[in-house]
CSV table of C-alpha atoms in Angstrom, one decimal:
chain,number,residue,atom,x,y,z
A,1,UNK,CA,0.0,0.0,0.0
A,2,UNK,CA,1.3,3.4,-0.9
A,3,UNK,CA,2.1,5.8,2.0
A,4,UNK,CA,-0.1,8.5,0.6
A,5,UNK,CA,-2.8,7.8,-2.1
A,6,UNK,CA,-4.8,10.2,-4.2
A,7,UNK,CA,-7.1,9.7,-7.1
A,8,UNK,CA,-5.2,11.2,-10.0
A,9,UNK,CA,-8.3,12.4,-11.8
A,10,UNK,CA,-8.8,14.5,-13.8
A,11,UNK,CA,-11.9,15.9,-12.2
A,12,UNK,CA,-13.7,18.0,-14.8
A,13,UNK,CA,-16.2,20.3,-13.3
A,14,UNK,CA,-18.1,23.4,-14.5
A,15,UNK,CA,-17.5,26.8,-13.1
A,16,UNK,CA,-19.4,27.3,-9.8
A,17,UNK,CA,-19.5,23.7,-8.9
A,18,UNK,CA,-18.4,22.2,-5.6
A,19,UNK,CA,-15.7,19.5,-5.8
A,20,UNK,CA,-14.1,17.4,-3.1
A,21,UNK,CA,-10.9,15.3,-3.1
A,22,UNK,CA,-9.8,12.7,-0.6
A,23,UNK,CA,-6.3,11.5,0.2
A,24,UNK,CA,-5.6,8.4,2.3
A,25,UNK,CA,-2.4,7.8,4.3
A,26,UNK,CA,-1.1,4.6,5.6
A,27,UNK,CA,0.7,5.5,8.8
A,28,UNK,CA,-1.6,6.2,11.7
A,29,UNK,CA,1.2,8.0,13.6
A,30,UNK,CA,1.4,10.9,11.0
A,31,UNK,CA,0.7,14.2,12.7
A,32,UNK,CA,1.1,16.9,10.1
A,33,UNK,CA,-1.1,17.3,6.9
A,34,UNK,CA,-1.1,19.8,4.2
A,35,UNK,CA,-2.6,20.5,0.8
A,36,UNK,CA,-0.4,22.1,-1.9
A,37,UNK,CA,-1.5,23.3,-5.3
A,38,UNK,CA,0.8,22.9,-8.3
A,39,UNK,CA,0.2,24.5,-11.7
A,40,UNK,CA,1.6,22.9,-14.8
A,41,UNK,CA,5.5,23.1,-14.8
A,42,UNK,CA,5.5,25.2,-11.7
A,43,UNK,CA,6.6,24.6,-8.1
A,44,UNK,CA,4.1,23.4,-5.5
A,45,UNK,CA,2.6,26.2,-3.5
A,46,UNK,CA,1.1,25.8,0.0
A,47,UNK,CA,-2.7,25.9,-0.1
A,48,UNK,CA,-3.5,25.1,3.5
A,49,UNK,CA,-2.5,23.1,6.5
A,50,UNK,CA,-5.0,20.6,7.8
A,51,UNK,CA,-5.8,20.7,11.5
A,52,UNK,CA,-7.6,18.1,13.6
A,53,UNK,CA,-10.6,20.4,14.0
A,54,UNK,CA,-10.7,21.1,10.3
A,55,UNK,CA,-10.1,24.5,8.8
A,56,UNK,CA,-11.5,26.8,6.2
A,57,UNK,CA,-10.0,29.5,4.0
A,58,UNK,CA,-12.5,31.3,1.8
A,59,UNK,CA,-13.9,28.7,-0.7
A,60,UNK,CA,-11.5,26.0,0.6
A,61,UNK,CA,-12.2,23.6,3.4
A,62,UNK,CA,-9.9,20.9,4.7
A,63,UNK,CA,-10.8,18.1,7.0
A,64,UNK,CA,-8.9,15.3,8.8
A,65,UNK,CA,-10.4,12.0,9.6
A,66,UNK,CA,-7.9,10.1,11.8
A,67,UNK,CA,-10.1,7.1,12.4
A,68,UNK,CA,-10.2,6.4,8.6
A,69,UNK,CA,-6.8,7.9,7.9
A,70,UNK,CA,-7.8,10.4,5.2
A,71,UNK,CA,-7.8,14.1,4.6
A,72,UNK,CA,-10.2,15.9,2.3
A,73,UNK,CA,-10.3,19.2,0.4
A,74,UNK,CA,-13.5,20.8,-0.6
A,75,UNK,CA,-13.6,23.6,-3.1
A,76,UNK,CA,-16.8,25.6,-3.4
A,77,UNK,CA,-17.9,27.8,-6.2
A,78,UNK,CA,-15.0,26.6,-8.5
A,79,UNK,CA,-13.3,29.2,-10.6
A,80,UNK,CA,-11.4,28.7,-13.8
A,81,UNK,CA,-8.2,29.7,-11.9
A,82,UNK,CA,-8.7,26.7,-9.6
A,83,UNK,CA,-7.6,24.4,-12.4
A,84,UNK,CA,-4.4,22.8,-11.1
A,85,UNK,CA,-3.0,19.6,-9.5
A,86,UNK,CA,-3.7,19.3,-5.8
A,87,UNK,CA,-1.1,17.5,-3.8
A,88,UNK,CA,-1.7,15.9,-0.4
A,89,UNK,CA,1.3,15.9,1.9
A,90,UNK,CA,1.8,13.9,5.1
A,91,UNK,CA,4.8,13.8,7.4
A,92,UNK,CA,6.6,10.6,7.9
A,93,UNK,CA,6.4,9.8,11.6
A,94,UNK,CA,9.7,9.9,13.4
A,95,UNK,CA,11.4,11.4,10.4
A,96,UNK,CA,11.8,14.8,8.9
A,97,UNK,CA,10.4,13.5,5.6
A,98,UNK,CA,7.3,14.8,4.0
A,99,UNK,CA,5.5,12.3,1.8
A,100,UNK,CA,3.6,13.7,-1.2
A,101,UNK,CA,0.8,12.0,-3.0
A,102,UNK,CA,0.8,11.9,-6.8
A,103,UNK,CA,-1.7,14.7,-6.9
A,104,UNK,CA,-5.3,15.1,-8.2
A,105,UNK,CA,-5.8,17.0,-11.4
A,106,UNK,CA,-8.7,19.5,-11.4
A,107,UNK,CA,-10.0,21.1,-14.6
A,108,UNK,CA,-12.7,23.8,-14.1
A,109,UNK,CA,-14.6,24.3,-17.4
A,110,UNK,CA,-16.3,27.5,-18.6
B,1,UNK,CA,12.0,38.7,-4.3
B,2,UNK,CA,12.4,37.1,-0.9
B,3,UNK,CA,11.3,33.6,-1.9
B,4,UNK,CA,13.3,30.4,-2.4
B,5,UNK,CA,15.6,30.7,-5.5
B,6,UNK,CA,17.3,28.0,-7.5
B,7,UNK,CA,20.0,28.1,-10.1
B,8,UNK,CA,20.1,27.1,-12.9
B,9,UNK,CA,16.5,26.8,-13.9
B,10,UNK,CA,17.3,24.4,-16.7
B,11,UNK,CA,20.3,22.1,-17.3
B,12,UNK,CA,20.9,19.8,-20.2
B,13,UNK,CA,23.9,17.5,-19.8
B,14,UNK,CA,25.3,14.4,-21.4
B,15,UNK,CA,25.2,11.1,-19.6
B,16,UNK,CA,28.2,10.6,-17.4
B,17,UNK,CA,28.8,14.3,-16.6
B,18,UNK,CA,28.6,15.8,-13.2
B,19,UNK,CA,26.1,18.6,-12.4
B,20,UNK,CA,25.6,20.9,-9.4
B,21,UNK,CA,22.5,22.8,-8.5
B,22,UNK,CA,22.2,25.6,-6.0
B,23,UNK,CA,19.3,26.6,-3.7
B,24,UNK,CA,19.0,29.8,-1.7
B,25,UNK,CA,16.3,29.5,0.9
B,26,UNK,CA,14.2,32.2,2.5
B,27,UNK,CA,16.7,34.1,4.6
B,28,UNK,CA,15.3,33.3,8.1
B,29,UNK,CA,14.5,29.7,7.3
B,30,UNK,CA,16.8,27.2,9.1
B,31,UNK,CA,15.3,24.0,7.5
B,32,UNK,CA,16.0,23.1,3.9
B,33,UNK,CA,14.8,20.1,1.8
B,34,UNK,CA,15.6,18.7,-1.6
B,35,UNK,CA,13.0,16.8,-3.7
B,36,UNK,CA,12.9,15.2,-7.1
B,37,UNK,CA,9.8,15.3,-9.2
B,38,UNK,CA,9.1,13.4,-12.4
B,39,UNK,CA,6.1,13.8,-14.7
B,40,UNK,CA,2.8,12.6,-13.2
B,41,UNK,CA,4.3,12.1,-9.7
B,42,UNK,CA,4.4,14.1,-6.6
B,43,UNK,CA,7.8,15.4,-5.2
B,44,UNK,CA,9.9,12.7,-3.8
B,45,UNK,CA,12.0,13.5,-0.7
B,46,UNK,CA,15.8,13.4,-1.2
B,47,UNK,CA,17.4,15.0,1.8
B,48,UNK,CA,16.9,17.4,4.7
B,49,UNK,CA,19.2,20.0,6.4
B,50,UNK,CA,18.6,21.7,9.7
B,51,UNK,CA,21.0,24.7,9.6
B,52,UNK,CA,24.2,23.1,8.3
B,53,UNK,CA,23.6,19.6,9.5
B,54,UNK,CA,22.3,17.0,7.1
B,55,UNK,CA,19.9,15.1,9.3
B,56,UNK,CA,18.2,12.8,6.9
B,57,UNK,CA,18.7,11.2,3.5
B,58,UNK,CA,16.3,9.1,1.5
B,59,UNK,CA,17.3,5.5,1.3
B,60,UNK,CA,16.5,5.7,-2.4
B,61,UNK,CA,19.3,8.3,-2.9
B,62,UNK,CA,22.2,6.7,-4.6
B,63,UNK,CA,25.8,7.5,-3.6
B,64,UNK,CA,26.1,9.5,-6.8
B,65,UNK,CA,24.1,12.2,-5.1
B,66,UNK,CA,25.5,14.5,-2.5
B,67,UNK,CA,24.2,17.6,-0.9
B,68,UNK,CA,25.8,20.3,1.3
B,69,UNK,CA,24.8,23.3,3.2
B,70,UNK,CA,28.1,24.6,4.4
B,71,UNK,CA,27.1,27.7,6.3
B,72,UNK,CA,23.5,26.9,7.0
B,73,UNK,CA,22.4,29.3,4.3
B,74,UNK,CA,22.5,28.2,0.6
B,75,UNK,CA,22.7,24.5,-0.3
B,76,UNK,CA,24.1,22.6,-3.3
B,77,UNK,CA,23.0,19.3,-4.7
B,78,UNK,CA,25.6,17.4,-6.9
B,79,UNK,CA,24.9,14.5,-9.1
B,80,UNK,CA,27.9,12.6,-10.3
B,81,UNK,CA,28.1,10.4,-13.4
B,82,UNK,CA,24.6,11.4,-14.5
B,83,UNK,CA,22.2,8.8,-16.0
B,84,UNK,CA,19.2,9.3,-18.1
B,85,UNK,CA,17.0,8.2,-15.2
B,86,UNK,CA,18.2,11.3,-13.3
B,87,UNK,CA,16.2,13.5,-15.7
B,88,UNK,CA,13.6,15.2,-13.5
B,89,UNK,CA,12.7,18.5,-11.8
B,90,UNK,CA,14.8,19.0,-8.7
B,91,UNK,CA,13.0,21.1,-6.1
B,92,UNK,CA,14.3,22.9,-3.1
B,93,UNK,CA,12.1,23.9,-0.2
B,94,UNK,CA,12.7,25.7,3.1
B,95,UNK,CA,10.8,26.2,6.3
B,96,UNK,CA,11.4,27.7,9.8
B,97,UNK,CA,11.6,25.6,12.9
B,98,UNK,CA,12.0,27.2,16.3
B,99,UNK,CA,15.4,26.6,17.9
B,100,UNK,CA,15.2,23.8,20.4
B,101,UNK,CA,11.8,22.7,19.1
B,102,UNK,CA,12.5,19.4,17.3
B,103,UNK,CA,9.0,18.3,16.4
B,104,UNK,CA,9.1,16.2,13.3
B,105,UNK,CA,7.2,17.4,10.2
B,106,UNK,CA,5.3,20.3,11.8
B,107,UNK,CA,6.3,23.0,9.5
B,108,UNK,CA,5.0,24.4,6.2
B,109,UNK,CA,7.5,24.4,3.4
B,110,UNK,CA,8.0,26.9,0.7
B,111,UNK,CA,9.3,25.7,-2.7
B,112,UNK,CA,11.7,27.3,-5.2
B,113,UNK,CA,11.0,27.2,-8.9
B,114,UNK,CA,13.0,24.1,-9.4
B,115,UNK,CA,15.9,23.1,-11.7
B,116,UNK,CA,14.8,21.0,-14.7
B,117,UNK,CA,17.5,18.4,-15.5
B,118,UNK,CA,17.6,16.7,-18.9
B,119,UNK,CA,20.3,14.0,-19.3
B,120,UNK,CA,20.9,13.0,-23.0
């Protein structure tokens, strides 16, 4: 089983739609979780950290489910500019390593 | 620009040659990471520095790869005797960890634009 798994997509959604991605992780001892956004041929950029209580930033909401070992990202009112790859990141317990998923590609269509 | 910078942005080299990449982190960041990313994959951890100390290396990292951060500021990644399989984007990231606080994996990282390596 991969340490961090994501559905690669693509998710094709119309503008204004709500879309959600999940990411599962294998090590229950992981403590830190993040979502990054990566545009084509660019570097990853931090979108948001994921806290145990969940967190929201504008149209973006992140949740953590420790029991089922997954994190989620919800995007409301999708914009064309949201088209990108969304990378799930989990820390490797007892290490300094961060483990990235392969990313989920989102295309928002006009 | 006070973000993470990397140099060069692109490098084309012939198989068997050595290459060296440089990363300048955000100035107050004491933690520095190197990653490798290939098409369709997420970044893969290579190595980690806290100040000038290299505290972790990926087991996947062959001995042809070496990294340094001599004064705890910029870092270099060298690949010796390059192979075609080394072709990838090499990303550097930095973060800040409070002195004396040694909590694994708690800190948000900021990435540089990457160095795209092509080995022919």
